[in-house]
Amino acid sequence: MNIVQTLTKDAPFQKLEGYFENSEYIVTFAFGHLFELKDVQDYLDNRTDEKVKWTLDILPFIPEQFEYKLQNDAGVRKQFKTVTELMNRIDVGEIIHCGDADREGEIIIRNIIHAGLKESKPIKRLWLPEQTELSIRHGLKTLKPDTEYDLLAQEGYARTYMDWLFGINLTRYLSIKAGKLLRTGRVLIPIVKAVYDREMEIQNFQAEKYLQPAGIYEKGGITFSLNSDKKFSLHAANQANEYVQVLNKGRTTVSKVISKTIIPRGPKLFSLSKLQGVLGKQYKMSMKTSAAVIQKLYEQGYVTYPRTNTEYLGEGEKETVKNVIRAFQEKGYDVAFKDKKSIFDDTKIESHSAIIPTYKIPENLSGHEADVYHTVRNRFLAVFCAPECKVQQTQAIISVTDDDRNILEEFQVKGTIVLDKGYMQYDCASKDKILPDLKEGDCLNIVYNLVQKETFPPERYTVQTLGNFLKNPFRTEKTTEDEAYKALFEGVEIGTEATRTHIIENAKSNQYISEKSGVYRLEPMGAYLIECLNTLHIDLYKEKSIHLNKLLKEVHASKRDVASVIKMVGDELKRIISHTDETELRKISNDKEQIGVCPFCKKPVFEGKQNYYCSGYKNSCKFIIWKKDKYFEAMGKTITKSMVKKFLISKPVFVKGLKSKTGKIFNAYISIEFSSPYHKYHLKFA
């Protein structure tokens, strides 16, 4: 309770059951959602505890008026009774709403006040960007009427009602049609669909082999390669050879060398999704873990409010940032305040600024807390690093010409040397890329050869890449930063910074997707969910999800009211259910998934906790593949289910990031040879 700790300096608090009190303030708490929306059961029959059977005839179910109920928990009921008694005390003249500074926190406290306050009293809002003493004291001096946040609350209610309508109705509808519980929702569906689409791309990918002319140049122990833009199919090998002969007959010269010293643009501060992406990539930290740790650091007052979608600070926060900089200067860090539009820009902020450390610097963090805090701290130090970063960039253009000086091929090679590290000492693993000494007019002795290469399937989503996709599914390399922020403020995102982690965890707990080492994979139940949605023509994928998200932004902008949002959602649900009421779904078995067929006894192969085994083991079949196979573990990998599926149909598996005995990282195709009752692996370098 940081508020209690802060105010205790003015007058000591007495700790009582469910609250703290001194001569001026009473501080109590809600520990999350005390209230929840009523279920269909509550609306249909309040007179009995007997569960109402799930049937199609009541769908879509749309309440005439949404109602909340107190959670059926003894601790919740006890705390609500305490809060109610405190609010209605005669000596309490004002209520301060201290919910989290977002739309969810806004409606959590409003629901409690609405249900418990018997007579009208002034309600003020404490809006905290961070939980430090300075921030709390400043917030208490600048309280605003809670009515100034009415539009935020309306957006919060619209989102809650919308998600209830889609979640309740589609979960019941799909489950009845499938004969199996299929939990779903407005944001969960496009998340599973994204992982599904990527998995289909990988499964349907057909590797293409091709020939590429290439040459290697070496001077003074430094080498670089020249790869032609031309690619030849294997059927055009003769044509490829002829072209290589032409290149080798030509003259390879350095036609231009440009060398300059630049001051590179430093990194941006963190939004929540960007921070989680870095933590996932660097520490293999799941979104659930990182979200919990970031929240804890916020509650301890070490970082600012985390559920933010921007990488900028507000222009009114400059004095606060100066205080943070002074705190780090006292610790010996070489940082300085920078008043730049690339850091402070109100037009890039929707409600909360980027995540930064506060002036309260922790001393003894460890484990994930240390990893997360140091990541946030180092990014802040990099942005406000006093010494400039200087990099020498060299670009050489190398041309291959024929006897008439016609250009046959032109290559570009680039080199970089860090002259002064600057911000890179805190937040960059940049390495020098040194070129040999090249001068314009140099003639290079290069022999060109044909190299056989192969196209690769797309990568599976990681914490970082899935987060980037959900933040803007339509962003491309050509999208400017201004365009990206404009789209974000219009609602072009799937879920929000505050909700994505929870919904991804729901998708995992329902076995639609799985995550291992920060990489997401589609599970059979996820494929079945998308199959059912497609069969029933239920399109709540990214386009529809973003359209619905835009409606919520319109509520916040006072362009639309909550009732109109509910009507649009109701109309959509009626269309879905009336259109597909007679459509039949393929029923899925509850049995264990069969991975393949045993190469020896031809019985089904299943996945165990530590291995993949033949179901004929009771009949003495000894076929087994261990997940932590020694051959693979020696190369830094474990065997996955998708790999075993391919092994069992004699299909080579392409594996990236293998590690040799000397520590070198390489890619390879690995196949398996079965020789009863054992097997051995064959490796072919890619």
CSV table of C-alpha atoms in Angstrom, one decimal, residues 146-414:
chain,number,residue,atom,x,y,z
A,146,ASP,CA,-14.4,11.6,-11.3
A,147,THR,CA,-16.8,12.9,-14.0
A,148,GLU,CA,-13.9,14.0,-16.1
A,149,TYR,CA,-13.2,10.3,-16.7
A,150,ASP,CA,-16.8,9.4,-17.7
A,151,LEU,CA,-15.9,8.8,-21.4
A,152,LEU,CA,-13.1,6.4,-20.3
A,153,ALA,CA,-15.7,4.6,-18.1
A,154,GLN,CA,-18.2,4.4,-21.0
A,155,GLU,CA,-15.5,2.9,-23.2
A,156,GLY,CA,-14.7,0.4,-20.4
A,157,TYR,CA,-18.4,-0.6,-20.1
A,158,ALA,CA,-18.8,-0.9,-23.9
A,159,ARG,CA,-15.7,-3.2,-24.1
A,160,THR,CA,-17.0,-5.3,-21.1
A,161,TYR,CA,-20.5,-5.7,-22.6
A,162,MET,CA,-19.2,-6.4,-26.1
A,163,ASP,CA,-16.8,-9.1,-24.8
A,164,TRP,CA,-19.5,-10.7,-22.7
A,165,LEU,CA,-21.9,-10.9,-25.6
A,166,PHE,CA,-19.4,-12.5,-28.0
A,167,GLY,CA,-17.8,-14.7,-25.3
A,168,ILE,CA,-21.0,-16.0,-23.8
A,169,ASN,CA,-23.0,-16.5,-27.0
A,170,LEU,CA,-20.3,-17.9,-29.3
A,171,THR,CA,-18.9,-20.2,-26.6
A,172,ARG,CA,-22.4,-21.7,-26.1
A,173,TYR,CA,-23.2,-21.8,-29.8
A,174,LEU,CA,-19.9,-23.4,-30.9
A,175,SER,CA,-20.0,-25.9,-27.9
A,176,ILE,CA,-23.6,-27.0,-28.7
A,177,LYS,CA,-22.8,-27.4,-32.4
A,178,ALA,CA,-19.5,-29.2,-31.8
A,179,GLY,CA,-20.7,-31.3,-28.9
A,180,LYS,CA,-17.6,-30.2,-27.0
A,181,LEU,CA,-16.7,-27.1,-24.9
A,182,LEU,CA,-15.1,-24.5,-27.1
A,183,ARG,CA,-14.4,-21.4,-25.2
A,184,THR,CA,-14.0,-18.4,-27.4
A,185,GLY,CA,-14.1,-14.6,-27.5
A,186,ARG,CA,-13.7,-11.4,-29.5
A,187,VAL,CA,-9.9,-11.1,-29.1
A,188,LEU,CA,-9.1,-14.8,-28.5
A,189,ILE,CA,-10.3,-15.8,-32.0
A,190,PRO,CA,-7.9,-13.5,-34.1
A,191,ILE,CA,-5.0,-14.5,-31.9
A,192,VAL,CA,-5.6,-18.2,-32.5
A,193,LYS,CA,-6.3,-17.5,-36.2
A,194,ALA,CA,-2.9,-15.7,-36.5
A,195,VAL,CA,-1.0,-18.7,-35.1
A,196,TYR,CA,-3.2,-21.0,-37.3
A,197,ASP,CA,-2.4,-19.1,-40.5
A,198,ARG,CA,1.3,-19.1,-39.8
A,199,GLU,CA,1.2,-22.9,-39.1
A,200,MET,CA,-0.7,-23.5,-42.4
A,201,GLU,CA,2.0,-21.4,-44.2
A,202,ILE,CA,4.7,-23.6,-42.7
A,203,GLN,CA,2.9,-26.9,-43.4
A,204,ASN,CA,2.0,-26.0,-47.0
A,205,PHE,CA,5.5,-24.6,-47.7
A,206,GLN,CA,7.3,-26.2,-50.6
A,207,ALA,CA,11.0,-25.6,-50.4
A,208,GLU,CA,12.5,-24.5,-53.7
A,209,LYS,CA,16.1,-25.2,-54.6
A,210,TYR,CA,17.9,-22.7,-56.8
A,211,LEU,CA,21.4,-21.8,-58.0
A,212,GLN,CA,22.9,-18.4,-57.2
A,213,PRO,CA,26.2,-17.1,-58.6
A,214,ALA,CA,28.5,-15.9,-55.7
A,215,GLY,CA,32.1,-15.0,-55.2
A,216,ILE,CA,34.3,-14.5,-52.1
A,217,TYR,CA,37.0,-11.9,-51.7
A,218,GLU,CA,39.8,-12.0,-49.1
A,219,LYS,CA,42.4,-9.5,-48.2
A,220,GLY,CA,44.5,-9.2,-45.1
A,221,GLY,CA,42.5,-12.0,-43.4
A,222,ILE,CA,39.2,-10.1,-43.9
A,223,THR,CA,36.7,-11.7,-46.3
A,224,PHE,CA,33.3,-10.7,-47.7
A,225,SER,CA,31.0,-12.4,-50.2
A,226,LEU,CA,29.3,-11.1,-53.3
A,227,ASN,CA,25.9,-12.7,-54.0
A,228,SER,CA,24.3,-12.2,-57.3
A,229,ASP,CA,20.7,-10.9,-57.5
A,230,LYS,CA,20.2,-13.5,-60.2
A,231,LYS,CA,18.7,-16.8,-59.2
A,232,PHE,CA,18.4,-19.9,-61.5
A,233,SER,CA,16.2,-22.9,-61.1
A,234,LEU,CA,17.9,-26.3,-61.1
A,235,HIS,CA,16.4,-26.9,-64.5
A,236,ALA,CA,18.4,-23.9,-65.8
A,237,ALA,CA,21.8,-25.2,-64.6
A,238,ASN,CA,23.3,-24.8,-68.1
A,239,GLN,CA,22.2,-21.2,-68.3
A,240,ALA,CA,23.5,-20.6,-64.8
A,241,ASN,CA,26.9,-22.0,-65.7
A,242,GLU,CA,27.1,-19.9,-68.8
A,243,TYR,CA,26.3,-16.8,-66.7
A,244,VAL,CA,29.1,-17.6,-64.2
A,245,GLN,CA,31.5,-18.1,-67.1
A,246,VAL,CA,30.6,-14.6,-68.3
A,247,LEU,CA,31.2,-13.1,-64.8
A,248,ASN,CA,34.6,-14.8,-64.6
A,249,LYS,CA,35.6,-13.5,-68.0
A,250,GLY,CA,34.7,-10.0,-66.9
A,251,ARG,CA,36.6,-7.5,-64.8
A,252,THR,CA,35.7,-6.9,-61.1
A,253,THR,CA,36.6,-3.5,-59.9
A,254,VAL,CA,35.7,-1.2,-57.0
A,255,SER,CA,33.8,1.6,-58.7
A,256,LYS,CA,33.0,3.7,-55.6
A,257,VAL,CA,33.9,3.9,-51.9
A,258,ILE,CA,31.9,6.1,-49.6
A,259,SER,CA,33.0,6.5,-46.0
A,260,LYS,CA,31.4,8.8,-43.4
A,261,THR,CA,31.0,9.2,-39.7
A,262,ILE,CA,27.4,9.3,-38.5
A,263,ILE,CA,25.5,9.7,-35.3
A,264,PRO,CA,22.9,6.9,-35.4
A,265,ARG,CA,19.5,7.4,-34.0
A,266,GLY,CA,19.2,5.8,-30.6
A,267,PRO,CA,16.4,3.4,-29.5
A,268,LYS,CA,12.9,4.4,-28.3
A,269,LEU,CA,11.6,4.0,-24.8
A,270,PHE,CA,9.4,1.0,-24.1
A,271,SER,CA,5.7,0.4,-24.6
A,272,LEU,CA,4.4,-2.7,-22.8
A,273,SER,CA,4.4,-4.9,-25.9
A,274,LYS,CA,7.8,-3.8,-27.0
A,275,LEU,CA,9.2,-4.5,-23.6
A,276,GLN,CA,7.6,-7.9,-23.5
A,277,GLY,CA,9.0,-8.6,-26.9
A,278,VAL,CA,12.6,-7.8,-25.8
A,279,LEU,CA,12.2,-9.9,-22.7
A,280,GLY,CA,10.8,-12.8,-24.7
A,281,LYS,CA,13.7,-12.7,-27.1
A,282,GLN,CA,16.5,-12.0,-24.7
A,283,TYR,CA,15.4,-14.1,-21.7
A,284,LYS,CA,12.8,-16.4,-23.2
A,285,MET,CA,10.3,-14.9,-20.8
A,286,SER,CA,6.7,-15.7,-21.4
A,287,MET,CA,4.2,-12.8,-21.6
A,288,LYS,CA,2.5,-14.0,-18.4
A,289,THR,CA,5.7,-14.0,-16.5
A,290,SER,CA,6.9,-10.6,-17.8
A,291,ALA,CA,3.5,-9.0,-17.2
A,292,ALA,CA,3.5,-10.2,-13.6
A,293,VAL,CA,7.1,-9.0,-12.9
A,294,ILE,CA,6.5,-5.6,-14.6
A,295,GLN,CA,3.4,-5.1,-12.5
A,296,LYS,CA,5.2,-6.0,-9.3
A,297,LEU,CA,8.0,-3.5,-10.1
A,298,TYR,CA,5.3,-0.8,-10.7
A,299,GLU,CA,3.6,-1.6,-7.4
A,300,GLN,CA,6.9,-1.3,-5.7
A,301,GLY,CA,7.4,2.1,-7.2
A,302,TYR,CA,10.4,1.2,-9.4
A,303,VAL,CA,8.9,1.8,-12.8
A,304,THR,CA,6.1,3.8,-14.2
A,305,TYR,CA,2.6,2.6,-15.2
A,306,PRO,CA,3.2,-0.4,-17.4
A,307,ARG,CA,0.0,-0.9,-19.5
A,308,THR,CA,0.9,1.7,-22.1
A,309,ASN,CA,1.0,1.5,-25.9
A,310,THR,CA,3.4,4.4,-26.6
A,311,GLU,CA,7.2,4.8,-26.8
A,312,TYR,CA,7.0,8.5,-26.0
A,313,LEU,CA,6.8,10.7,-22.9
A,314,GLY,CA,4.5,13.6,-22.4
A,315,GLU,CA,5.7,17.2,-22.7
A,316,GLY,CA,4.5,17.9,-19.2
A,317,GLU,CA,6.7,15.2,-17.7
A,318,LYS,CA,10.1,16.9,-18.3
A,319,GLU,CA,10.6,17.9,-14.7
A,320,THR,CA,9.8,14.4,-13.5
A,321,VAL,CA,12.3,12.9,-16.0
A,322,LYS,CA,14.9,15.4,-14.8
A,323,ASN,CA,14.4,14.0,-11.2
A,324,VAL,CA,15.0,10.5,-12.5
A,325,ILE,CA,18.1,11.6,-14.4
A,326,ARG,CA,19.5,13.3,-11.3
A,327,ALA,CA,18.9,10.1,-9.3
A,328,PHE,CA,21.0,8.1,-11.9
A,329,GLN,CA,23.7,10.7,-12.1
A,330,GLU,CA,24.1,10.4,-8.3
A,331,LYS,CA,24.7,6.6,-8.9
A,332,GLY,CA,27.5,7.5,-11.4
A,333,TYR,CA,25.7,7.1,-14.7
A,334,ASP,CA,26.7,9.5,-17.5
A,335,VAL,CA,23.3,10.7,-18.5
A,336,ALA,CA,21.9,14.1,-19.3
A,337,PHE,CA,18.4,15.6,-20.0
A,338,LYS,CA,17.5,15.9,-23.7
A,339,ASP,CA,14.6,18.0,-24.8
A,340,LYS,CA,13.8,16.2,-28.1
A,341,LYS,CA,10.6,15.7,-30.1
A,342,SER,CA,11.8,12.1,-30.5
A,343,ILE,CA,11.4,11.6,-26.8
A,344,PHE,CA,8.6,14.0,-25.7
A,345,ASP,CA,5.6,14.2,-28.0
A,346,ASP,CA,2.0,14.5,-26.8
A,347,THR,CA,0.7,13.6,-30.2
A,348,LYS,CA,2.1,10.1,-29.8
A,349,ILE,CA,0.3,9.5,-26.4
A,350,GLU,CA,-3.2,8.2,-26.0
A,351,SER,CA,-3.4,8.0,-22.2
A,352,HIS,CA,-0.1,6.8,-20.6
A,353,SER,CA,3.5,7.5,-21.4
A,354,ALA,CA,6.3,5.0,-22.1
A,355,ILE,CA,7.6,2.8,-19.3
A,356,ILE,CA,10.6,4.3,-17.6
A,357,PRO,CA,12.3,3.8,-14.2
A,358,THR,CA,11.4,6.2,-11.4
A,359,TYR,CA,13.8,8.1,-9.2
A,360,LYS,CA,13.4,5.2,-6.7
A,361,ILE,CA,16.3,3.0,-7.6
A,362,PRO,CA,16.3,-0.6,-6.2
A,363,GLU,CA,19.4,-2.1,-4.6
A,364,ASN,CA,18.9,-5.8,-4.3
A,365,LEU,CA,16.8,-7.2,-7.1
A,366,SER,CA,17.4,-10.7,-8.4
A,367,GLY,CA,16.1,-13.2,-11.0
A,368,HIS,CA,13.3,-12.0,-13.3
A,369,GLU,CA,12.8,-8.8,-11.4
A,370,ALA,CA,16.5,-7.8,-12.0
A,371,ASP,CA,16.2,-8.8,-15.7
A,372,VAL,CA,13.1,-6.7,-16.2
A,373,TYR,CA,14.3,-3.7,-14.2
A,374,HIS,CA,17.7,-3.7,-15.9
A,375,THR,CA,16.1,-3.9,-19.3
A,376,VAL,CA,13.8,-0.8,-18.5
A,377,ARG,CA,16.7,1.0,-16.9
A,378,ASN,CA,19.2,0.4,-19.6
A,379,ARG,CA,16.8,1.6,-22.3
A,380,PHE,CA,16.2,4.8,-20.3
A,381,LEU,CA,20.0,5.3,-19.9
A,382,ALA,CA,20.5,4.7,-23.6
A,383,VAL,CA,17.9,7.3,-24.6
A,384,PHE,CA,19.4,9.9,-22.2
A,385,CYS,CA,23.0,8.9,-22.6
A,386,ALA,CA,25.3,12.0,-22.4
A,387,PRO,CA,28.1,10.9,-24.7
A,388,GLU,CA,27.1,10.7,-28.4
A,389,CYS,CA,27.4,7.5,-30.3
A,390,LYS,CA,29.6,7.7,-33.4
A,391,VAL,CA,29.8,5.1,-36.1
A,392,GLN,CA,32.0,5.1,-39.2
A,393,GLN,CA,30.1,3.7,-42.1
A,394,THR,CA,31.7,2.5,-45.3
A,395,GLN,CA,29.9,1.5,-48.5
A,396,ALA,CA,31.7,0.1,-51.5
A,397,ILE,CA,30.1,-0.5,-54.9
A,398,ILE,CA,31.8,-3.3,-56.8
A,399,SER,CA,31.1,-3.7,-60.5
A,400,VAL,CA,31.6,-6.6,-62.9
A,401,THR,CA,32.1,-5.3,-66.5
A,402,ASP,CA,32.7,-6.9,-69.9
A,403,ASP,CA,35.4,-5.9,-72.4
A,404,ASP,CA,33.2,-3.0,-73.6
A,405,ARG,CA,32.8,-1.8,-70.0
A,406,ASN,CA,29.1,-2.7,-69.9
A,407,ILE,CA,28.0,-3.5,-66.3
A,408,LEU,CA,27.1,-7.2,-65.9
A,409,GLU,CA,26.6,-7.1,-62.1
A,410,GLU,CA,26.8,-4.6,-59.4
A,411,PHE,CA,27.3,-5.4,-55.7
A,412,GLN,CA,27.2,-3.4,-52.6
A,413,VAL,CA,29.2,-4.2,-49.5
A,414,LYS,CA,28.9,-2.3,-46.2
